[in-house]
mmCIF file of C-alpha atoms in Angstrom:
data_model
loop_
_atom_site.group_PDB
_atom_site.id
_atom_site.type_symbol
_atom_site.label_atom_id
_atom_site.label_comp_id
_atom_site.label_asym_id
_atom_site.label_seq_id
_atom_site.Cartn_x
_atom_site.Cartn_y
_atom_site.Cartn_z
ATOM 1 C CA UNK A 291 75.047 -19.694 -66.089
ATOM 2 C CA UNK A 292 71.791 -18.508 -64.432
ATOM 3 C CA UNK A 293 70.365 -17.713 -67.879
ATOM 4 C CA UNK A 294 71.141 -21.246 -69.100
ATOM 5 C CA UNK A 295 69.405 -22.752 -66.045
ATOM 6 C CA UNK A 296 66.385 -20.474 -66.566
ATOM 7 C CA UNK A 297 66.196 -21.511 -70.234
ATOM 8 C CA UNK A 298 66.357 -25.160 -69.267
ATOM 9 C CA UNK A 299 63.663 -24.765 -66.602
ATOM 10 C CA UNK A 300 61.252 -22.963 -68.945
ATOM 11 C CA UNK A 301 62.058 -25.194 -71.928
ATOM 12 C CA UNK A 302 58.859 -25.967 -73.936
ATOM 13 C CA UNK A 303 60.226 -29.349 -75.109
ATOM 14 C CA UNK A 304 60.848 -30.421 -71.507
ATOM 15 C CA UNK A 305 57.365 -29.130 -70.623
ATOM 16 C CA UNK A 306 55.684 -31.164 -73.387
ATOM 17 C CA UNK A 307 57.739 -34.222 -72.549
ATOM 18 C CA UNK A 308 56.961 -34.115 -68.823
ATOM 19 C CA UNK A 309 53.244 -33.571 -69.417
ATOM 20 C CA UNK A 310 53.104 -37.250 -70.364
ATOM 21 C CA UNK A 311 52.430 -39.637 -67.476
ATOM 22 C CA UNK A 312 54.504 -42.367 -69.175
ATOM 23 C CA UNK A 313 57.582 -40.084 -69.220
ATOM 24 C CA UNK A 314 56.997 -39.120 -65.581
ATOM 25 C CA UNK A 315 56.665 -42.731 -64.422
ATOM 26 C CA UNK A 316 59.605 -43.974 -66.527
ATOM 27 C CA UNK A 317 61.931 -41.232 -65.209
ATOM 28 C CA UNK A 318 60.807 -41.695 -61.631
ATOM 29 C CA UNK A 319 61.161 -45.503 -61.722
ATOM 30 C CA UNK A 320 64.656 -45.233 -63.277
ATOM 31 C CA UNK A 321 65.674 -42.809 -60.508
ATOM 32 C CA UNK A 322 64.247 -45.173 -57.884
ATOM 33 C CA UNK A 323 66.209 -48.038 -59.476
ATOM 34 C CA UNK A 324 69.406 -46.020 -58.931
ATOM 35 C CA UNK A 325 68.566 -44.206 -55.667
ATOM 36 C CA UNK A 326 67.233 -47.045 -53.527
ATOM 37 C CA UNK A 327 70.082 -49.562 -54.221
ATOM 38 C CA UNK A 328 72.526 -46.682 -53.747
ATOM 39 C CA UNK A 329 71.215 -45.948 -50.273
ATOM 40 C CA UNK A 330 71.221 -49.677 -49.405
ATOM 41 C CA UNK A 331 74.906 -49.847 -50.406
ATOM 42 C CA UNK A 332 75.669 -46.801 -48.255
ATOM 43 C CA UNK A 333 74.109 -48.378 -45.138
ATOM 44 C CA UNK A 334 76.954 -49.424 -42.827
ATOM 45 C CA UNK A 335 74.732 -51.490 -40.537
ATOM 46 C CA UNK A 336 74.296 -54.277 -43.101
ATOM 47 C CA UNK A 337 76.966 -56.840 -43.998
ATOM 48 C CA UNK A 338 78.443 -56.580 -47.567
ATOM 49 C CA UNK A 339 76.845 -59.769 -48.929
ATOM 50 C CA UNK A 340 73.329 -58.750 -47.781
ATOM 51 C CA UNK A 341 73.883 -55.238 -49.178
ATOM 52 C CA UNK A 342 74.857 -56.692 -52.555
ATOM 53 C CA UNK A 343 71.851 -59.030 -52.513
ATOM 54 C CA UNK A 344 69.304 -56.391 -51.424
ATOM 55 C CA UNK A 345 70.539 -53.671 -53.794
ATOM 56 C CA UNK A 346 70.568 -56.025 -56.810
ATOM 57 C CA UNK A 347 67.088 -57.274 -55.891
ATOM 58 C CA UNK A 348 65.742 -53.714 -55.535
ATOM 59 C CA UNK A 349 67.284 -52.680 -58.874
ATOM 60 C CA UNK A 350 65.853 -55.734 -60.655
ATOM 61 C CA UNK A 351 62.453 -55.208 -58.995
ATOM 62 C CA UNK A 352 62.183 -51.612 -60.191
ATOM 63 C CA UNK A 353 63.352 -52.470 -63.723
ATOM 64 C CA UNK A 354 60.990 -55.460 -63.993
ATOM 65 C CA UNK A 355 58.088 -53.288 -62.819
ATOM 66 C CA UNK A 356 58.950 -50.675 -65.441
ATOM 67 C CA UNK A 357 59.287 -53.317 -68.160
ATOM 68 C CA UNK A 358 55.916 -54.886 -67.324
ATOM 69 C CA UNK A 359 54.286 -51.432 -67.204
ATOM 70 C CA UNK A 360 55.686 -50.308 -70.570
ATOM 71 C CA UNK A 361 55.324 -53.590 -72.456
ATOM 72 C CA UNK A 362 52.114 -55.099 -71.078
ATOM 73 C CA UNK A 363 49.962 -52.454 -69.381
ATOM 74 C CA UNK A 364 50.350 -49.287 -71.464
ATOM 75 C CA UNK A 365 49.755 -50.729 -74.980
ATOM 76 C CA UNK A 366 46.471 -52.252 -73.771
ATOM 77 C CA UNK A 367 45.315 -48.975 -72.217
ATOM 78 C CA UNK A 368 46.298 -46.928 -75.265
ATOM 79 C CA UNK A 369 44.294 -49.282 -77.431
ATOM 80 C CA UNK A 370 41.113 -49.450 -75.370
ATOM 81 C CA UNK A 371 40.877 -46.160 -73.427
ATOM 82 C CA UNK A 372 39.169 -44.231 -76.258
ATOM 83 C CA UNK A 373 36.842 -47.145 -77.034
ATOM 84 C CA UNK A 374 35.607 -47.145 -73.447
ATOM 85 C CA UNK A 375 35.397 -43.327 -73.354
ATOM 86 C CA UNK A 376 33.339 -43.337 -76.588
ATOM 87 C CA UNK A 377 30.689 -45.510 -74.904
ATOM 88 C CA UNK A 378 30.558 -43.356 -71.771
ATOM 89 C CA UNK A 379 30.783 -39.897 -73.325
ATOM 90 C CA UNK A 380 29.386 -38.633 -76.621
ATOM 91 C CA UNK A 381 32.149 -36.143 -77.406
ATOM 92 C CA UNK A 382 33.529 -35.589 -80.925
ATOM 93 C CA UNK A 383 37.103 -36.129 -79.766
ATOM 94 C CA UNK A 384 36.373 -39.806 -79.015
ATOM 95 C CA UNK A 385 34.432 -40.289 -82.243
ATOM 96 C CA UNK A 386 37.089 -38.731 -84.480
ATOM 97 C CA UNK A 387 40.027 -40.792 -83.189
ATOM 98 C CA UNK A 388 40.111 -44.573 -82.843
ATOM 99 C CA UNK A 389 42.891 -44.814 -80.272
ATOM 100 C CA UNK A 390 44.695 -42.574 -77.775
ATOM 101 C CA UNK A 391 47.862 -42.850 -79.918
ATOM 102 C CA UNK A 392 46.016 -41.352 -82.928
ATOM 103 C CA UNK A 393 44.774 -38.493 -80.749
ATOM 104 C CA UNK A 394 48.249 -37.809 -79.295
ATOM 105 C CA UNK A 395 49.696 -37.549 -82.818
ATOM 106 C CA UNK A 396 46.985 -34.988 -83.641
ATOM 107 C CA UNK A 397 47.572 -33.139 -80.332
ATOM 108 C CA UNK A 398 51.264 -32.624 -81.146
ATOM 109 C CA UNK A 399 50.530 -31.126 -84.589
ATOM 110 C CA UNK A 400 50.475 -27.384 -85.399
ATOM 111 C CA UNK A 401 47.251 -25.596 -86.459
ATOM 112 C CA UNK A 402 47.650 -26.313 -90.195
ATOM 113 C CA UNK A 403 48.498 -29.945 -89.503
ATOM 114 C CA UNK A 404 45.436 -30.355 -87.301
ATOM 115 C CA UNK A 405 43.125 -28.927 -90.000
ATOM 116 C CA UNK A 406 44.649 -31.207 -92.621
ATOM 117 C CA UNK A 407 44.252 -34.229 -90.349
ATOM 118 C CA UNK A 408 40.579 -33.429 -89.663
ATOM 119 C CA UNK A 409 39.989 -33.018 -93.396
ATOM 120 C CA UNK A 410 41.521 -36.438 -93.940
ATOM 121 C CA UNK A 411 39.312 -37.959 -91.230
ATOM 122 C CA UNK A 412 36.184 -36.294 -92.705
ATOM 123 C CA UNK A 413 36.871 -37.620 -96.218
ATOM 124 C CA UNK A 414 37.308 -41.163 -94.902
ATOM 125 C CA UNK A 415 34.045 -41.063 -92.925
ATOM 126 C CA UNK A 416 31.211 -43.218 -94.264
ATOM 127 C CA UNK A 417 28.523 -41.537 -92.159
ATOM 128 C CA UNK A 418 27.442 -37.972 -92.778
ATOM 129 C CA UNK A 419 29.314 -36.668 -89.692
ATOM 130 C CA UNK A 420 31.742 -33.785 -90.096
ATOM 131 C CA UNK A 421 34.316 -32.975 -87.438
ATOM 132 C CA UNK A 422 35.200 -29.330 -86.861
ATOM 133 C CA UNK A 423 38.335 -28.293 -84.986
ATOM 134 C CA UNK A 424 36.375 -26.163 -82.499
ATOM 135 C CA UNK A 425 34.319 -29.222 -81.444
ATOM 136 C CA UNK A 426 37.390 -31.349 -80.718
ATOM 137 C CA UNK A 427 37.933 -30.949 -76.989
ATOM 138 C CA UNK A 428 41.679 -31.522 -76.776
ATOM 139 C CA UNK A 429 41.840 -30.938 -73.012
ATOM 140 C CA UNK A 430 39.308 -33.724 -72.472
ATOM 141 C CA UNK A 431 41.077 -36.080 -74.868
ATOM 142 C CA UNK A 432 44.466 -35.410 -73.275
ATOM 143 C CA UNK A 433 42.943 -35.712 -69.803
ATOM 144 C CA UNK A 434 41.374 -39.107 -70.577
ATOM 145 C CA UNK A 435 44.703 -40.315 -72.015
ATOM 146 C CA UNK A 436 46.642 -39.188 -68.936
ATOM 147 C CA UNK A 437 44.039 -40.377 -66.417
ATOM 148 C CA UNK A 438 44.037 -43.860 -67.968
ATOM 149 C CA UNK A 439 47.853 -43.743 -67.874
ATOM 150 C CA UNK A 440 47.721 -42.949 -64.151
ATOM 151 C CA UNK A 441 45.188 -45.744 -63.551
ATOM 152 C CA UNK A 442 47.361 -48.065 -65.653
ATOM 153 C CA UNK A 443 50.512 -47.141 -63.772
ATOM 154 C CA UNK A 444 48.786 -47.749 -60.426
ATOM 155 C CA UNK A 445 47.457 -51.124 -61.614
ATOM 156 C CA UNK A 446 50.704 -52.060 -63.300
ATOM 157 C CA UNK A 447 53.255 -50.889 -60.751
ATOM 158 C CA UNK A 448 51.379 -51.563 -57.530
ATOM 159 C CA UNK A 449 49.355 -54.691 -58.320
ATOM 160 C CA UNK A 450 50.464 -56.576 -61.468
ATOM 161 C CA UNK A 451 54.235 -55.984 -61.380
ATOM 162 C CA UNK A 452 54.866 -57.096 -57.755
ATOM 163 C CA UNK A 453 53.094 -60.404 -58.481
ATOM 164 C CA UNK A 454 54.711 -60.915 -61.884
ATOM 165 C CA UNK A 455 58.209 -59.806 -60.865
ATOM 166 C CA UNK A 456 58.732 -62.475 -58.160
ATOM 167 C CA UNK A 457 59.016 -65.454 -60.545
ATOM 168 C CA UNK A 458 61.293 -63.364 -62.804
ATOM 169 C CA UNK A 459 63.673 -61.939 -60.197
ATOM 170 C CA UNK A 460 64.738 -65.200 -58.509
ATOM 171 C CA UNK A 461 66.052 -66.924 -61.680
ATOM 172 C CA UNK A 462 67.974 -63.739 -62.608
ATOM 173 C CA UNK A 463 69.448 -63.536 -59.089
ATOM 174 C CA UNK A 464 70.399 -67.221 -59.351
ATOM 175 C CA UNK A 465 72.004 -66.596 -62.751
ATOM 176 C CA UNK A 466 74.031 -63.721 -61.269
ATOM 177 C CA UNK A 467 75.152 -65.952 -58.381
ATOM 178 C CA UNK A 468 73.258 -63.877 -55.825
ATOM 179 C CA UNK A 469 70.685 -66.413 -54.739
ATOM 180 C CA UNK A 470 70.045 -65.995 -51.010
ATOM 181 C CA UNK A 471 69.400 -69.689 -50.284
ATOM 182 C CA UNK A 472 72.604 -70.637 -52.055
ATOM 183 C CA UNK A 473 74.577 -68.095 -50.036
ATOM 184 C CA UNK A 474 73.072 -69.320 -46.787
ATOM 185 C CA UNK A 475 73.918 -72.930 -47.642
ATOM 186 C CA UNK A 476 77.504 -71.981 -48.525
ATOM 187 C CA UNK A 477 77.872 -70.130 -45.218
ATOM 188 C CA UNK A 478 76.585 -73.172 -43.312
ATOM 189 C CA UNK B 297 27.061 -32.275 -60.098
ATOM 190 C CA UNK B 298 26.751 -35.860 -61.363
ATOM 191 C CA UNK B 299 29.545 -38.441 -61.187
ATOM 192 C CA UNK B 300 30.018 -38.266 -64.986
ATOM 193 C CA UNK B 301 30.512 -34.510 -65.043
ATOM 194 C CA UNK B 302 32.862 -34.732 -62.038
ATOM 195 C CA UNK B 303 35.048 -37.270 -63.899
ATOM 196 C CA UNK B 304 34.888 -35.055 -67.005
ATOM 197 C CA UNK B 305 36.089 -32.059 -64.968
ATOM 198 C CA UNK B 306 38.942 -34.106 -63.471
ATOM 199 C CA UNK B 307 39.953 -35.237 -66.965
ATOM 200 C CA UNK B 308 39.894 -31.650 -68.266
ATOM 201 C CA UNK B 309 41.964 -30.464 -65.314
ATOM 202 C CA UNK B 310 44.581 -33.183 -65.910
ATOM 203 C CA UNK B 311 44.491 -32.398 -69.621
ATOM 204 C CA UNK B 312 45.251 -28.711 -68.930
ATOM 205 C CA UNK B 313 48.130 -29.445 -66.545
ATOM 206 C CA UNK B 314 49.268 -32.925 -65.618
ATOM 207 C CA UNK B 315 50.949 -32.319 -62.267
ATOM 208 C CA UNK B 316 53.837 -34.842 -61.886
ATOM 209 C CA UNK B 317 52.857 -35.441 -58.252
ATOM 210 C CA UNK B 318 49.434 -36.936 -59.196
ATOM 211 C CA UNK B 319 50.797 -40.155 -60.697
ATOM 212 C CA UNK B 320 53.500 -40.781 -58.089
ATOM 213 C CA UNK B 321 51.131 -40.106 -55.178
ATOM 214 C CA UNK B 322 48.534 -42.462 -56.701
ATOM 215 C CA UNK B 323 51.185 -45.178 -57.092
ATOM 216 C CA UNK B 324 52.563 -44.637 -53.576
ATOM 217 C CA UNK B 325 49.028 -44.879 -52.102
ATOM 218 C CA UNK B 326 48.316 -48.122 -53.947
ATOM 219 C CA UNK B 327 51.729 -49.535 -53.033
ATOM 220 C CA UNK B 328 51.186 -48.576 -49.397
ATOM 221 C CA UNK B 329 48.064 -50.734 -49.378
ATOM 222 C CA UNK B 330 48.981 -53.636 -51.654
ATOM 223 C CA UNK B 331 52.677 -54.276 -50.912
ATOM 224 C CA UNK B 332 52.130 -55.010 -47.186
ATOM 225 C CA UNK B 333 49.047 -57.029 -48.149
ATOM 226 C CA UNK B 334 51.037 -59.212 -50.576
ATOM 227 C CA UNK B 335 53.805 -59.609 -48.001
ATOM 228 C CA UNK B 336 51.341 -60.764 -45.335
ATOM 229 C CA UNK B 337 49.873 -63.268 -47.820
ATOM 230 C CA UNK B 338 53.285 -64.900 -48.415
ATOM 231 C CA UNK B 339 53.137 -68.385 -46.887
ATOM 232 C CA UNK B 340 56.874 -69.088 -47.142
ATOM 233 C CA UNK B 341 58.010 -66.431 -44.661
ATOM 234 C CA UNK B 342 57.729 -66.596 -40.873
ATOM 235 C CA UNK B 343 54.989 -64.426 -39.251
ATOM 236 C CA UNK B 344 57.580 -62.234 -37.516
ATOM 237 C CA UNK B 345 59.481 -61.508 -40.761
ATOM 238 C CA UNK B 346 56.207 -60.843 -42.576
ATOM 239 C CA UNK B 347 55.104 -58.308 -39.957
ATOM 240 C CA UNK B 348 58.495 -56.585 -40.018
ATOM 241 C CA UNK B 349 58.656 -56.387 -43.835
ATOM 242 C CA UNK B 350 55.021 -55.262 -44.164
ATOM 243 C CA UNK B 351 55.543 -52.502 -41.592
ATOM 244 C CA UNK B 352 58.700 -51.287 -43.366
ATOM 245 C CA UNK B 353 56.958 -51.265 -46.772
ATOM 246 C CA UNK B 354 53.909 -49.474 -45.417
ATOM 247 C CA UNK B 355 55.995 -46.861 -43.603
ATOM 248 C CA UNK B 356 58.103 -46.205 -46.710
ATOM 249 C CA UNK B 357 54.995 -45.259 -48.689
ATOM 250 C CA UNK B 358 53.511 -43.275 -45.775
ATOM 251 C CA UNK B 359 56.688 -41.177 -45.796
ATOM 252 C CA UNK B 360 56.759 -40.990 -49.607
ATOM 253 C CA UNK B 361 53.256 -39.496 -50.121
ATOM 254 C CA UNK B 362 53.700 -36.170 -48.252
ATOM 255 C CA UNK B 363 57.316 -35.856 -49.442
ATOM 256 C CA UNK B 364 56.292 -36.092 -53.112
ATOM 257 C CA UNK B 365 53.623 -33.435 -52.589
ATOM 258 C CA UNK B 366 55.893 -31.204 -50.524
ATOM 259 C CA UNK B 367 58.917 -31.416 -52.846
ATOM 260 C CA UNK B 368 56.742 -30.834 -55.929
ATOM 261 C CA UNK B 369 54.978 -27.814 -54.403
ATOM 262 C CA UNK B 370 58.155 -26.269 -52.969
ATOM 263 C CA UNK B 371 60.067 -26.667 -56.227
ATOM 264 C CA UNK B 372 57.129 -25.149 -58.140
ATOM 265 C CA UNK B 373 57.421 -21.975 -56.038
ATOM 266 C CA UNK B 374 60.636 -21.209 -57.930
ATOM 267 C CA UNK B 375 58.541 -20.235 -60.954
ATOM 268 C CA UNK B 376 57.814 -16.895 -59.221
ATOM 269 C CA UNK B 377 61.213 -15.761 -60.533
ATOM 270 C CA UNK B 378 59.830 -15.734 -64.092
ATOM 271 C CA UNK B 379 57.946 -12.594 -65.115
ATOM 272 C CA UNK B 380 56.583 -13.875 -68.430
ATOM 273 C CA UNK B 381 53.331 -15.783 -67.572
ATOM 274 C CA UNK B 382 53.831 -18.356 -70.361
ATOM 275 C CA UNK B 383 57.389 -19.095 -69.234
ATOM 276 C CA UNK B 384 56.318 -19.110 -65.577
ATOM 277 C CA UNK B 385 53.657 -21.746 -66.357
ATOM 278 C CA UNK B 386 56.195 -23.998 -68.075
ATOM 279 C CA UNK B 387 58.810 -23.382 -65.362
ATOM 280 C CA UNK B 388 56.279 -24.265 -62.641
ATOM 281 C CA UNK B 389 55.514 -27.616 -64.247
ATOM 282 C CA UNK B 390 59.165 -28.412 -65.004
ATOM 283 C CA UNK B 391 60.269 -27.445 -61.492
ATOM 284 C CA UNK B 392 57.532 -29.613 -59.981
ATOM 285 C CA UNK B 393 58.867 -32.501 -62.063
ATOM 286 C CA UNK B 394 62.422 -31.810 -60.842
ATOM 287 C CA UNK B 395 61.116 -31.677 -57.251
ATOM 288 C CA UNK B 396 59.348 -35.038 -57.581
ATOM 289 C CA UNK B 397 62.467 -36.592 -59.166
ATOM 290 C CA UNK B 398 64.664 -35.261 -56.334
ATOM 291 C CA UNK B 399 62.236 -36.739 -53.834
ATOM 292 C CA UNK B 400 62.379 -40.145 -55.554
ATOM 293 C CA UNK B 401 66.166 -40.145 -55.950
ATOM 294 C CA UNK B 402 67.451 -38.639 -52.695
ATOM 295 C CA UNK B 403 64.900 -37.368 -50.164
ATOM 296 C CA UNK B 404 62.674 -40.447 -49.739
ATOM 297 C CA UNK B 405 65.447 -43.123 -49.663
ATOM 298 C CA UNK B 406 67.451 -40.897 -47.288
ATOM 299 C CA UNK B 407 64.524 -40.304 -44.945
ATOM 300 C CA UNK B 408 63.613 -43.984 -44.985
ATOM 301 C CA UNK B 409 67.188 -44.868 -44.051
ATOM 302 C CA UNK B 410 67.029 -42.419 -41.159
ATOM 303 C CA UNK B 411 63.478 -43.039 -39.913
ATOM 304 C CA UNK B 412 62.070 -46.409 -40.980
ATOM 305 C CA UNK B 413 64.798 -48.723 -39.671
ATOM 306 C CA UNK B 414 65.050 -47.159 -36.188
ATOM 307 C CA UNK B 415 61.241 -47.075 -35.924
ATOM 308 C CA UNK B 416 60.737 -50.723 -36.924
ATOM 309 C CA UNK B 417 63.702 -51.775 -34.808
ATOM 310 C CA UNK B 418 62.151 -50.010 -31.822
ATOM 311 C CA UNK B 419 58.875 -51.890 -32.281
ATOM 312 C CA UNK B 420 60.535 -55.263 -32.886
ATOM 313 C CA UNK B 421 63.434 -54.609 -30.491
ATOM 314 C CA UNK B 422 62.184 -56.833 -27.683
ATOM 315 C CA UNK B 423 61.499 -59.801 -29.941
ATOM 316 C CA UNK B 424 64.787 -59.399 -31.783
ATOM 317 C CA UNK B 425 66.700 -59.168 -28.492
ATOM 318 C CA UNK B 426 65.050 -62.296 -27.132
ATOM 319 C CA UNK B 427 65.723 -64.108 -30.368
ATOM 320 C CA UNK B 428 69.415 -63.240 -30.465
ATOM 321 C CA UNK B 429 69.817 -64.298 -26.844
ATOM 322 C CA UNK B 430 68.289 -67.683 -27.604
ATOM 323 C CA UNK B 431 69.820 -68.258 -31.015
ATOM 324 C CA UNK B 432 73.403 -67.097 -30.571
ATOM 325 C CA UNK B 433 75.768 -69.871 -29.602
ATOM 326 C CA UNK B 434 77.919 -69.335 -26.512
ATOM 327 C CA UNK B 435 81.290 -67.893 -27.478
ATOM 328 C CA UNK B 436 84.520 -68.931 -25.807
ATOM 329 C CA UNK B 437 86.346 -65.828 -24.621
ATOM 330 C CA UNK B 438 90.047 -66.432 -25.133
ATOM 331 C CA UNK B 439 91.253 -62.841 -25.326
ATOM 332 C CA UNK B 440 90.102 -61.229 -22.053
ATOM 333 C CA UNK B 441 92.233 -61.546 -18.992
ATOM 334 C CA UNK B 442 90.965 -63.533 -16.040
ATOM 335 C CA UNK B 443 89.595 -61.604 -13.127
ATOM 336 C CA UNK B 444 91.943 -61.634 -10.212
ATOM 337 C CA UNK B 445 90.283 -62.816 -7.061
ATOM 338 C CA UNK B 446 90.860 -61.019 -3.820
ATOM 339 C CA UNK B 447 91.809 -64.144 -1.864
ATOM 340 C CA UNK B 448 94.672 -64.796 -4.310
ATOM 341 C CA UNK B 449 96.365 -61.582 -3.280
ATOM 342 C CA UNK B 450 96.244 -62.416 0.375
ATOM 343 C CA UNK B 451 97.345 -65.971 1.166
ATOM 344 C CA UNK B 452 94.816 -67.996 3.141
ATOM 345 C CA UNK B 453 97.531 -69.019 5.516
ATOM 346 C CA UNK B 454 97.775 -65.399 6.627
ATOM 347 C CA UNK B 455 94.044 -64.565 6.746
ATOM 348 C CA UNK B 456 92.929 -67.876 8.163
ATOM 349 C CA UNK B 457 89.627 -67.513 6.320
ATOM 350 C CA UNK B 458 89.291 -71.134 5.154
ATOM 351 C CA UNK B 459 85.519 -71.581 5.174
ATOM 352 C CA UNK B 460 84.757 -68.989 2.394
ATOM 353 C CA UNK B 461 87.487 -70.281 0.117
ATOM 354 C CA UNK B 462 86.306 -73.819 0.342
ATOM 355 C CA UNK B 463 82.704 -73.004 -0.670
ATOM 356 C CA UNK B 464 83.463 -70.700 -3.590
ATOM 357 C CA UNK B 465 86.389 -72.254 -5.342
ATOM 358 C CA UNK B 466 86.500 -75.962 -4.872
ATOM 359 C CA UNK B 467 84.605 -77.708 -7.623
ATOM 360 C CA UNK B 468 84.377 -81.454 -7.558
ATOM 361 C CA UNK B 469 84.462 -81.666 -11.348
ATOM 362 C CA UNK B 470 88.139 -80.618 -11.186
ATOM 363 C CA UNK B 471 88.985 -83.897 -9.554
ATOM 364 C CA UNK B 472 86.912 -86.283 -11.638
ATOM 365 C CA UNK B 473 89.508 -86.687 -14.404
ATOM 366 C CA UNK B 474 92.647 -86.333 -12.358
ATOM 367 C CA UNK B 475 94.823 -88.592 -10.265
ATOM 368 C CA UNK B 476 95.659 -92.248 -10.774
ATOM 369 C CA UNK B 477 93.030 -94.356 -12.446
ATOM 370 C CA UNK B 478 92.307 -97.663 -10.866
ATOM 371 C CA UNK B 479 90.918 -100.610 -12.805
#
């Protein structure tokens, strides 16, 4: 039992997966979407109808934020982060790969795969540049990808999503029959 | 060290090991600033509700930031059990992730339930109390028993204390709708 837990904790696949900011944010937001409504439902000081309303609203808010982050914010950042980095920093890693997605595919490859990929990039180059594996700073490339992901998640989850989620949540709540105004009117 | 090289060093550090606490702390900080700000900008809500909601949102994130860091760091200490340095490195990162997830799922919502509501209620207690006193309609108590008055136990004819009885208990409104109506 202890051995199985130790193997799970030091699992390289889990390590690689959780190194990605997108995985971290997705997992954490999903847990928040379960945890926060759960604690609202457990609160005995609130009446049942308000509990139902608040927990559904919190769940929808977290899921809408995650949806906006994954669908709207991240694709844009993945597309443009390397283009911006190329202008600011003259490193080979930004010249060799067009987008962060291309770099991440390369980063996940084994040694032979990486050499083959660089060979492929070099043959397709029109200029006389040649990229050597030792000049590709993978730590910098990965760092730029993750830092832009963190910036994107802050912008997406803390600024864009709260504004965008309000017009989305109320129609869904209405559709589910949990509209607060409607409930108040019925009570009156 | 120039700004460019500082950013480059930060990027390299994140590239080497992307601590799960970085992203969640950054989000919690931004949410702690922007969520109360958006709430205060809402024109539909009353000023009192806005203040209450903004304070609750701000406090939630103020609690969340140190808890994320603490849970991540404490969970990461478990990697000391691994003797192989490569495995210990992976275990440290994975345990930090587990710690941050536990904080998001249980610790922070639980602490907020325990701390935020009593704290905000304490601040807004006076206003809320005043409001309920003004807003609540008077309720007719039909279940409690009437208080027995002392003079009922002892007949007035025996005590001879007529002047007190007359002042306290005789209400003219009792007679306005009684007796024979004339005209």
